Amino acid sequence: GKPVWILLKAKAEWRFLRDRSDSPWYPSARLFRQVAGETPGSPFAGAVGRLAKELEKLVRGDRSVLFRAHAETEAPPAPTSEREQFAAAIRAHVAGKTEVARKGYAGLLSKPKTEPEALHMLGAMALETQNFARAHLFFLKAQEKGLKTREFRTNFAIALRNLGKVAEAEAMLRGCLAEKETAEAQMTLGNLLRDDGRFAEAIAAYERAIILRPEISKSHRGLANALKDVGRTDEAIDAFNKALALAPGD
């Protein structure tokens, strides 16, 4: 049969199979697939763009493009600026697309404007998997690059606390709180103080975190644990119930 090129949506019908650009039933066909998540508002722009590039090659005399068979899995066009690339990685991270996010952050490690925050976010991903030593390495590198945001230092303190560097973590958190009080820093300080057996101070830190942002379930849970530690059972149960109501699956 004559060569034919076919545009397909990301999840086409079964006869076109998956992750390939040829078809066992239509040997003269080449498939150009939409990649899931491409260009919101113009979902076929990526597939049409790839087809147009191949058509240009054909016009110049390259007939090999007629039947070239390779999986059509090209990513959407990369954002044009470092900041846009970083924002795209953040969106993937928030959406739970960890590998996409990790590759996005890693791709910015040679970019001077976004490298410090990319290192921070790679460290934050390591925190999420409780790989505190790996997180510490990324945070040290971000610190060397001059990153000083409160969010970064709060995350850095979490890694330090879990590596047993309590005094260093506490000093970092109190420095953040001296600049601006945040629920996240107070909650993290509460965790550190409870680990150190300073329950009264921990309870005060958790209570401040709850005043600042009452919707964070982990602050209520931390408070409940600290209250339980000092024998204030009824108050601990109440705090546990509040944490459960805010995050039933946590």
mmCIF file of C-alpha atoms in Angstrom:
data_model
loop_
_atom_site.group_PDB
_atom_site.id
_atom_site.type_symbol
_atom_site.label_atom_id
_atom_site.label_comp_id
_atom_site.label_asym_id
_atom_site.label_seq_id
_atom_site.Cartn_x
_atom_site.Cartn_y
_atom_site.Cartn_z
ATOM 1 C CA GLY A 1 0.000 0.000 0.000
ATOM 2 C CA LYS A 2 0.940 3.639 -0.264
ATOM 3 C CA PRO A 3 2.666 5.379 2.643
ATOM 4 C CA VAL A 4 0.273 7.053 5.045
ATOM 5 C CA TRP A 5 0.826 9.087 8.210
ATOM 6 C CA ILE A 6 -1.813 8.996 10.963
ATOM 7 C CA LEU A 7 -2.324 11.395 13.870
ATOM 8 C CA LEU A 8 -3.508 9.628 17.020
ATOM 9 C CA LYS A 9 -4.631 10.705 20.462
ATOM 10 C CA ALA A 10 -2.630 9.524 23.478
ATOM 11 C CA LYS A 11 -4.959 6.578 24.175
ATOM 12 C CA ALA A 12 -5.993 5.422 20.732
ATOM 13 C CA GLU A 13 -8.117 2.356 20.020
ATOM 14 C CA TRP A 14 -6.612 -1.098 20.565
ATOM 15 C CA ARG A 15 -5.579 -1.827 16.974
ATOM 16 C CA PHE A 16 -2.934 0.914 17.118
ATOM 17 C CA LEU A 17 -1.384 -0.686 20.243
ATOM 18 C CA ARG A 18 0.778 1.437 22.568
ATOM 19 C CA ASP A 19 4.235 3.047 22.559
ATOM 20 C CA ARG A 20 5.037 2.447 18.886
ATOM 21 C CA SER A 21 4.804 4.401 15.667
ATOM 22 C CA ASP A 22 4.181 1.534 13.282
ATOM 23 C CA SER A 23 1.368 -1.001 12.981
ATOM 24 C CA PRO A 24 1.501 -4.745 12.267
ATOM 25 C CA TRP A 25 -1.837 -4.441 10.452
ATOM 26 C CA TYR A 26 -0.932 -1.393 8.346
ATOM 27 C CA PRO A 27 2.717 -1.878 7.314
ATOM 28 C CA SER A 28 2.803 1.282 5.173
ATOM 29 C CA ALA A 29 1.525 3.502 8.020
ATOM 30 C CA ARG A 30 3.513 5.689 10.371
ATOM 31 C CA LEU A 31 1.788 6.812 13.565
ATOM 32 C CA PHE A 32 2.256 10.209 15.203
ATOM 33 C CA ARG A 33 0.869 9.987 18.718
ATOM 34 C CA GLN A 34 -0.231 12.715 21.074
ATOM 35 C CA VAL A 35 1.856 12.518 24.258
ATOM 36 C CA ALA A 36 -0.224 12.680 27.435
ATOM 37 C CA GLY A 37 -0.048 16.099 29.060
ATOM 38 C CA GLU A 38 1.088 18.005 25.975
ATOM 39 C CA THR A 39 0.312 21.712 25.718
ATOM 40 C CA PRO A 40 -2.986 22.328 27.544
ATOM 41 C CA GLY A 41 -5.475 24.027 25.247
ATOM 42 C CA SER A 42 -3.718 22.692 22.154
ATOM 43 C CA PRO A 43 -3.262 18.977 22.898
ATOM 44 C CA PHE A 44 -2.233 17.949 19.370
ATOM 45 C CA ALA A 45 0.343 20.709 18.910
ATOM 46 C CA GLY A 46 3.212 18.408 19.841
ATOM 47 C CA ALA A 47 2.176 15.580 17.518
ATOM 48 C CA VAL A 48 1.484 17.993 14.651
ATOM 49 C CA GLY A 49 4.832 19.673 15.259
ATOM 50 C CA ARG A 50 6.669 16.353 15.059
ATOM 51 C CA LEU A 51 4.802 15.420 11.887
ATOM 52 C CA ALA A 52 5.671 18.805 10.333
ATOM 53 C CA LYS A 53 9.382 18.316 11.065
ATOM 54 C CA GLU A 54 9.340 14.892 9.411
ATOM 55 C CA LEU A 55 7.442 16.331 6.441
ATOM 56 C CA GLU A 56 10.182 18.946 6.012
ATOM 57 C CA LYS A 57 12.771 16.145 5.855
ATOM 58 C CA LEU A 58 10.668 14.317 3.271
ATOM 59 C CA VAL A 59 10.398 17.447 1.116
ATOM 60 C CA ARG A 60 14.201 17.764 1.246
ATOM 61 C CA GLY A 61 14.445 14.231 -0.151
ATOM 62 C CA ASP A 62 14.817 12.054 2.929
ATOM 63 C CA ARG A 63 12.410 9.221 2.091
ATOM 64 C CA SER A 64 13.527 7.193 5.110
ATOM 65 C CA VAL A 65 11.108 9.194 7.258
ATOM 66 C CA LEU A 66 8.155 7.585 5.468
ATOM 67 C CA PHE A 67 8.401 4.333 7.413
ATOM 68 C CA ARG A 68 10.668 5.187 10.343
ATOM 69 C CA ALA A 69 9.494 3.114 13.298
ATOM 70 C CA HIS A 70 10.256 4.372 16.761
ATOM 71 C CA ALA A 71 8.134 4.953 19.826
ATOM 72 C CA GLU A 72 6.499 8.381 19.668
ATOM 73 C CA THR A 73 7.203 9.421 23.247
ATOM 74 C CA GLU A 74 8.905 12.781 22.790
ATOM 75 C CA ALA A 75 8.257 15.122 25.686
ATOM 76 C CA PRO A 76 6.433 18.400 25.081
ATOM 77 C CA PRO A 77 8.651 21.278 24.004
ATOM 78 C CA ALA A 78 10.823 22.423 26.900
ATOM 79 C CA PRO A 79 9.871 25.740 28.510
ATOM 80 C CA THR A 80 11.960 28.578 27.183
ATOM 81 C CA SER A 81 13.351 30.010 30.427
ATOM 82 C CA GLU A 82 15.002 28.570 33.517
ATOM 83 C CA ARG A 83 12.162 29.855 35.672
ATOM 84 C CA GLU A 84 9.573 28.213 33.436
ATOM 85 C CA GLN A 85 11.494 24.934 33.566
ATOM 86 C CA PHE A 86 11.638 25.156 37.349
ATOM 87 C CA ALA A 87 7.911 25.922 37.541
ATOM 88 C CA ALA A 88 7.170 22.923 35.313
ATOM 89 C CA ALA A 89 9.230 20.675 37.602
ATOM 90 C CA ILE A 90 7.366 22.011 40.643
ATOM 91 C CA ARG A 91 4.015 21.288 38.973
ATOM 92 C CA ALA A 92 5.109 17.723 38.229
ATOM 93 C CA HIS A 93 6.327 17.340 41.828
ATOM 94 C CA VAL A 94 3.029 18.546 43.284
ATOM 95 C CA ALA A 95 1.143 16.228 40.909
ATOM 96 C CA GLY A 96 3.121 13.236 42.185
ATOM 97 C CA LYS A 97 5.089 12.750 38.964
ATOM 98 C CA THR A 98 8.321 12.258 40.878
ATOM 99 C CA GLU A 99 10.522 11.039 38.029
ATOM 100 C CA VAL A 100 9.444 13.886 35.759
ATOM 101 C CA ALA A 101 10.090 16.344 38.585
ATOM 102 C CA ARG A 102 13.478 14.822 39.440
ATOM 103 C CA LYS A 103 14.611 15.046 35.821
ATOM 104 C CA GLY A 104 13.340 18.616 35.644
ATOM 105 C CA TYR A 105 15.299 19.671 38.724
ATOM 106 C CA ALA A 106 18.401 17.785 37.590
ATOM 107 C CA GLY A 107 18.259 19.560 34.234
ATOM 108 C CA LEU A 108 18.652 22.886 36.049
ATOM 109 C CA LEU A 109 21.803 22.008 37.980
ATOM 110 C CA SER A 110 23.977 23.754 35.426
ATOM 111 C CA LYS A 111 21.771 26.868 35.334
ATOM 112 C CA PRO A 112 23.090 29.555 37.693
ATOM 113 C CA LYS A 113 19.731 31.276 38.324
ATOM 114 C CA THR A 114 17.825 28.175 39.378
ATOM 115 C CA GLU A 115 20.551 25.743 40.483
ATOM 116 C CA PRO A 116 20.291 26.583 44.232
ATOM 117 C CA GLU A 117 16.507 26.034 44.337
ATOM 118 C CA ALA A 118 16.823 22.918 42.139
ATOM 119 C CA LEU A 119 19.301 21.499 44.674
ATOM 120 C CA HIS A 120 16.866 22.419 47.454
ATOM 121 C CA MET A 121 13.993 20.603 45.763
ATOM 122 C CA LEU A 122 16.101 17.505 45.067
ATOM 123 C CA GLY A 123 16.889 17.541 48.775
ATOM 124 C CA ALA A 124 13.192 17.933 49.579
ATOM 125 C CA MET A 125 12.448 14.874 47.425
ATOM 126 C CA ALA A 126 15.047 12.938 49.420
ATOM 127 C CA LEU A 127 13.318 14.053 52.647
ATOM 128 C CA GLU A 128 10.039 12.666 51.319
ATOM 129 C CA THR A 129 11.630 9.204 51.079
ATOM 130 C CA GLN A 130 13.408 9.671 54.443
ATOM 131 C CA ASN A 131 16.812 9.551 52.796
ATOM 132 C CA PHE A 132 18.161 12.166 55.176
ATOM 133 C CA ALA A 133 21.837 11.715 54.316
ATOM 134 C CA ARG A 134 21.117 12.325 50.636
ATOM 135 C CA ALA A 135 18.943 15.329 51.505
ATOM 136 C CA HIS A 136 21.769 16.726 53.647
ATOM 137 C CA LEU A 137 24.193 16.546 50.719
ATOM 138 C CA PHE A 138 21.829 18.453 48.429
ATOM 139 C CA PHE A 139 21.133 21.055 51.123
ATOM 140 C CA LEU A 140 24.831 21.591 51.790
ATOM 141 C CA LYS A 141 25.388 22.216 48.093
ATOM 142 C CA ALA A 142 22.440 24.628 47.944
ATOM 143 C CA GLN A 143 23.846 26.455 50.964
ATOM 144 C CA GLU A 144 27.224 26.731 49.216
ATOM 145 C CA LYS A 145 25.397 28.307 46.277
ATOM 146 C CA GLY A 146 24.017 30.986 48.588
ATOM 147 C CA LEU A 147 20.431 29.817 49.138
ATOM 148 C CA LYS A 148 19.024 31.327 52.346
ATOM 149 C CA THR A 149 15.231 31.162 52.105
ATOM 150 C CA ARG A 150 13.304 30.253 55.247
ATOM 151 C CA GLU A 151 11.667 27.312 53.468
ATOM 152 C CA PHE A 152 15.092 25.955 52.552
ATOM 153 C CA ARG A 153 16.492 26.366 56.061
ATOM 154 C CA THR A 154 13.412 24.712 57.588
ATOM 155 C CA ASN A 155 13.891 21.682 55.333
ATOM 156 C CA PHE A 156 17.628 21.699 56.029
ATOM 157 C CA ALA A 157 16.846 21.621 59.766
ATOM 158 C CA ILE A 158 14.638 18.545 59.264
ATOM 159 C CA ALA A 159 17.550 16.693 57.684
ATOM 160 C CA LEU A 160 19.938 17.845 60.427
ATOM 161 C CA ARG A 161 17.522 16.768 63.166
ATOM 162 C CA ASN A 162 17.133 13.292 61.668
ATOM 163 C CA LEU A 163 20.911 12.952 61.379
ATOM 164 C CA GLY A 164 21.305 13.693 65.087
ATOM 165 C CA LYS A 165 22.636 17.243 64.629
ATOM 166 C CA VAL A 166 20.094 18.656 67.058
ATOM 167 C CA ALA A 167 21.895 21.827 68.177
ATOM 168 C CA GLU A 168 22.642 22.848 64.586
ATOM 169 C CA ALA A 169 19.046 22.164 63.526
ATOM 170 C CA GLU A 170 17.621 24.118 66.472
ATOM 171 C CA ALA A 171 19.855 27.113 65.791
ATOM 172 C CA MET A 172 18.763 27.128 62.144
ATOM 173 C CA LEU A 173 15.070 26.963 63.052
ATOM 174 C CA ARG A 174 15.286 29.679 65.680
ATOM 175 C CA GLY A 175 17.083 31.865 63.140
ATOM 176 C CA CYS A 176 14.175 31.388 60.722
ATOM 177 C CA LEU A 177 11.634 32.159 63.443
ATOM 178 C CA ALA A 178 13.502 35.301 64.449
ATOM 179 C CA GLU A 179 13.066 36.605 60.902
ATOM 180 C CA LYS A 180 9.449 35.516 60.456
ATOM 181 C CA GLU A 181 7.314 33.080 62.407
ATOM 182 C CA THR A 182 5.857 30.277 60.270
ATOM 183 C CA ALA A 183 3.771 27.253 61.195
ATOM 184 C CA GLU A 184 6.169 24.926 59.404
ATOM 185 C CA ALA A 185 9.191 26.140 61.361
ATOM 186 C CA GLN A 186 7.303 25.998 64.681
ATOM 187 C CA MET A 187 6.081 22.467 63.947
ATOM 188 C CA THR A 188 9.591 21.332 62.994
ATOM 189 C CA LEU A 189 10.969 22.924 66.146
ATOM 190 C CA GLY A 190 8.287 21.109 68.158
ATOM 191 C CA ASN A 191 9.393 17.778 66.663
ATOM 192 C CA LEU A 192 13.012 18.523 67.545
ATOM 193 C CA LEU A 193 12.200 19.591 71.115
ATOM 194 C CA ARG A 194 10.037 16.510 71.687
ATOM 195 C CA ASP A 195 12.854 14.254 70.437
ATOM 196 C CA ASP A 196 15.129 16.027 72.928
ATOM 197 C CA GLY A 197 12.747 15.410 75.822
ATOM 198 C CA ARG A 198 11.844 19.093 76.220
ATOM 199 C CA PHE A 199 8.123 18.451 76.249
ATOM 200 C CA ALA A 200 6.862 21.761 77.654
ATOM 201 C CA GLU A 201 8.766 23.708 75.000
ATOM 202 C CA ALA A 202 7.569 21.257 72.326
ATOM 203 C CA ILE A 203 3.935 21.719 73.347
ATOM 204 C CA ALA A 204 4.334 25.498 73.145
ATOM 205 C CA ALA A 205 5.857 25.231 69.662
ATOM 206 C CA TYR A 206 3.060 22.971 68.386
ATOM 207 C CA GLU A 207 0.427 25.309 69.834
ATOM 208 C CA ARG A 208 2.000 28.263 68.026
ATOM 209 C CA ALA A 209 2.048 26.263 64.776
ATOM 210 C CA ILE A 210 -1.665 25.487 65.193
ATOM 211 C CA ILE A 211 -2.513 29.136 65.859
ATOM 212 C CA LEU A 212 -0.666 30.139 62.687
ATOM 213 C CA ARG A 213 -2.089 27.387 60.464
ATOM 214 C CA PRO A 214 -4.754 25.254 62.151
ATOM 215 C CA GLU A 215 -5.307 23.176 58.998
ATOM 216 C CA ILE A 216 -1.945 21.356 59.221
ATOM 217 C CA SER A 217 -2.761 17.927 60.666
ATOM 218 C CA LYS A 218 0.855 17.117 61.550
ATOM 219 C CA SER A 219 0.951 19.968 64.073
ATOM 220 C CA HIS A 220 -2.092 18.539 65.869
ATOM 221 C CA ARG A 221 -0.559 15.055 65.786
ATOM 222 C CA GLY A 222 2.743 16.364 67.140
ATOM 223 C CA LEU A 223 0.904 18.172 69.916
ATOM 224 C CA ALA A 224 -1.051 14.996 70.729
ATOM 225 C CA ASN A 225 2.144 12.967 71.052
ATOM 226 C CA ALA A 226 3.790 15.592 73.284
ATOM 227 C CA LEU A 227 0.689 15.779 75.517
ATOM 228 C CA LYS A 228 0.656 11.984 75.761
ATOM 229 C CA ASP A 229 4.334 12.046 76.761
ATOM 230 C CA VAL A 230 3.535 14.225 79.799
ATOM 231 C CA GLY A 231 0.438 12.282 80.820
ATOM 232 C CA ARG A 232 -2.193 14.765 79.627
ATOM 233 C CA THR A 233 -4.240 11.946 78.115
ATOM 234 C CA ASP A 234 -7.625 13.630 77.574
ATOM 235 C CA GLU A 235 -6.026 16.604 75.815
ATOM 236 C CA ALA A 236 -3.889 14.210 73.739
ATOM 237 C CA ILE A 237 -6.983 12.307 72.564
ATOM 238 C CA ASP A 238 -8.661 15.572 71.588
ATOM 239 C CA ALA A 239 -5.582 16.626 69.579
ATOM 240 C CA PHE A 240 -5.398 13.197 67.890
ATOM 241 C CA ASN A 241 -9.061 13.474 66.900
ATOM 242 C CA LYS A 242 -8.451 16.892 65.353
ATOM 243 C CA ALA A 243 -5.485 15.513 63.390
ATOM 244 C CA LEU A 244 -7.611 12.573 62.194
ATOM 245 C CA ALA A 245 -10.436 14.875 61.108
ATOM 246 C CA LEU A 246 -8.005 16.972 59.042
ATOM 247 C CA ALA A 247 -6.212 14.005 57.438
ATOM 248 C CA PRO A 248 -8.156 10.734 57.794
ATOM 249 C CA GLY A 249 -5.634 8.790 55.733
ATOM 250 C CA ASP A 250 -2.496 10.112 57.439
#
